[in-house]
Coordinates of C-alpha atoms in Angstrom, one line a residue:
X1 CA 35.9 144.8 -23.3
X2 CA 37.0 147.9 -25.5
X3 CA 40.2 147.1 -27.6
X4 CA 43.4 149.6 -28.1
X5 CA 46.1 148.4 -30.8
X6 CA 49.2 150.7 -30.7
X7 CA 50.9 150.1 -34.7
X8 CA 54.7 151.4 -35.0
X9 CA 57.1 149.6 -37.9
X10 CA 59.2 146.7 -36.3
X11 CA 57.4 146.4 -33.2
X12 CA 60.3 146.2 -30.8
X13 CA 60.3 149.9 -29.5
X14 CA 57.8 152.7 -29.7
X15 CA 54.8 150.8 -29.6
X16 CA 55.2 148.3 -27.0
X17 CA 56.6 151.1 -25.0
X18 CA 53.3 152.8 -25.9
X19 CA 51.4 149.6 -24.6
X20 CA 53.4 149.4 -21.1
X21 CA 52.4 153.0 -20.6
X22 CA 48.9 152.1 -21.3
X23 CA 48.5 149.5 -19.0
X24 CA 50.3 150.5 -16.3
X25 CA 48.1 153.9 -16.6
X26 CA 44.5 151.5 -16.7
X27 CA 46.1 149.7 -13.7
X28 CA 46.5 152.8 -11.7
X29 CA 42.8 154.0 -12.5
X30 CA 41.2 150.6 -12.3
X31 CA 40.4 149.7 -15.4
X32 CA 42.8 147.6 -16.6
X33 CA 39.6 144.7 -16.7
X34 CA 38.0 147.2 -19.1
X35 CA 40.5 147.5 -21.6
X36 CA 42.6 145.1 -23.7
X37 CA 46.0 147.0 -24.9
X38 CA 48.3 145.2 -27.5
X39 CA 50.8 146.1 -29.8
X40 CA 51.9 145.5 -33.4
X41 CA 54.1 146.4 -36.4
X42 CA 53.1 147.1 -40.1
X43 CA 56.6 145.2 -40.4
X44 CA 57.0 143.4 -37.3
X45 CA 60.6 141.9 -36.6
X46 CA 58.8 139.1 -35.6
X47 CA 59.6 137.0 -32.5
X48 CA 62.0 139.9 -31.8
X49 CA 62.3 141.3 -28.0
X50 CA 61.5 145.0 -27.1
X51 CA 64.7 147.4 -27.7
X52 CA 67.0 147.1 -24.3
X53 CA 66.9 150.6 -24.7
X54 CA 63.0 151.0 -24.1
X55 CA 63.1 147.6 -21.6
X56 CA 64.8 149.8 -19.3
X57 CA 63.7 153.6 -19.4
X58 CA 60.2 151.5 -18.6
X59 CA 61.7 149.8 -15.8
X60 CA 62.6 152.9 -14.1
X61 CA 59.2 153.6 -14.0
X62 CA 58.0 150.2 -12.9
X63 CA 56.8 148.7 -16.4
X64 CA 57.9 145.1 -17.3
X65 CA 58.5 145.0 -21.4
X66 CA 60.8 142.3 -21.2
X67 CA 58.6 140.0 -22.3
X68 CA 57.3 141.4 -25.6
X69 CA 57.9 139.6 -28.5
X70 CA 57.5 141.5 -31.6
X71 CA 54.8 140.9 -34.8
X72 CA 53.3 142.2 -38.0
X73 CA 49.9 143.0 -37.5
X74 CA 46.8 141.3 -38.9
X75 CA 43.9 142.4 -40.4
X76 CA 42.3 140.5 -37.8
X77 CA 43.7 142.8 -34.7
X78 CA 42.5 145.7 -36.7
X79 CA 39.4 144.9 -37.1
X80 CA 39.1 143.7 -34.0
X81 CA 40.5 147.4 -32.3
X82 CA 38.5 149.7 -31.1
X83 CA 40.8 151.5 -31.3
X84 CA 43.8 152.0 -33.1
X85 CA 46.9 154.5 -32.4
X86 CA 49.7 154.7 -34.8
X87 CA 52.8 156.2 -34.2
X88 CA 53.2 158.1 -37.9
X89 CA 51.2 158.9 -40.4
X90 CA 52.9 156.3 -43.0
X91 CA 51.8 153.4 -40.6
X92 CA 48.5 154.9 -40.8
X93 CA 48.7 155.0 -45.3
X94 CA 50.3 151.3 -44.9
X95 CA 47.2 150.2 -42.7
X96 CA 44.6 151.8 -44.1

C-alpha cells in the first residue's frame, strides 16, 4: 500500500483538509484500498481538533474531519511516506 503524508504547521487546518480531499477523491475512483493518506504538523497542536472553519466547508462537500486530532510529525511517518506533500516551502526546509 503506497503512503501519502500531507505536512502543514499546527495540523488543525490545511492539511487535514488536504487529507479529507484525498480520500474522499481515492474513494470515488476506487482506490482508497491502495492508498494510506494521513496528516501531520512540523509543530502539531497536538490532540487539537480540525479548525470549525475547515470541519465545515468539508462538510458541504460530504467529508467528515471532525474527527482529526492534530500531531507533530515523526521521522517515522516520513520515512515511512511515499510520499510527502507540504503545504510551504518552510515545512519542506524544517523537514528536510
Amino acid at each position: 500500500m503506497k503512503q501519502v503524508l500531507f505536512i502543514c504547521t499546527a495540523n488543525i487546518c490545511r492539511s487535514p483538509m488536504a487529507m479529507g480531499l484525498l480520500r474522499q477523491r481515492l474513494r470515488q475512483d476506487g482506490l482508497e484500498d491502495q492508498v494510506q493518506v494521513a496528516s501531520a504538523g512540523v509543530y502539531g497542536l497536538d490532540g487539537s481538533p480540525a479548525s470549525q472553519p475547515g470541519v465545515e466547508v468539508l462538510a458541504e462537500r460530504g467529508i467528515d474531519i471532525a474527527g482529526h486530532r492534530a500531531h507533530t510529525v515523526t521521522e517515522r511517518e516520513i520515512a515511512d511516506a511515499d510520499l510527502v506533500l507540504v503545504m510551504e516551502e518552510g515545512h519542506r526546509r524544517t523537514l528536510f
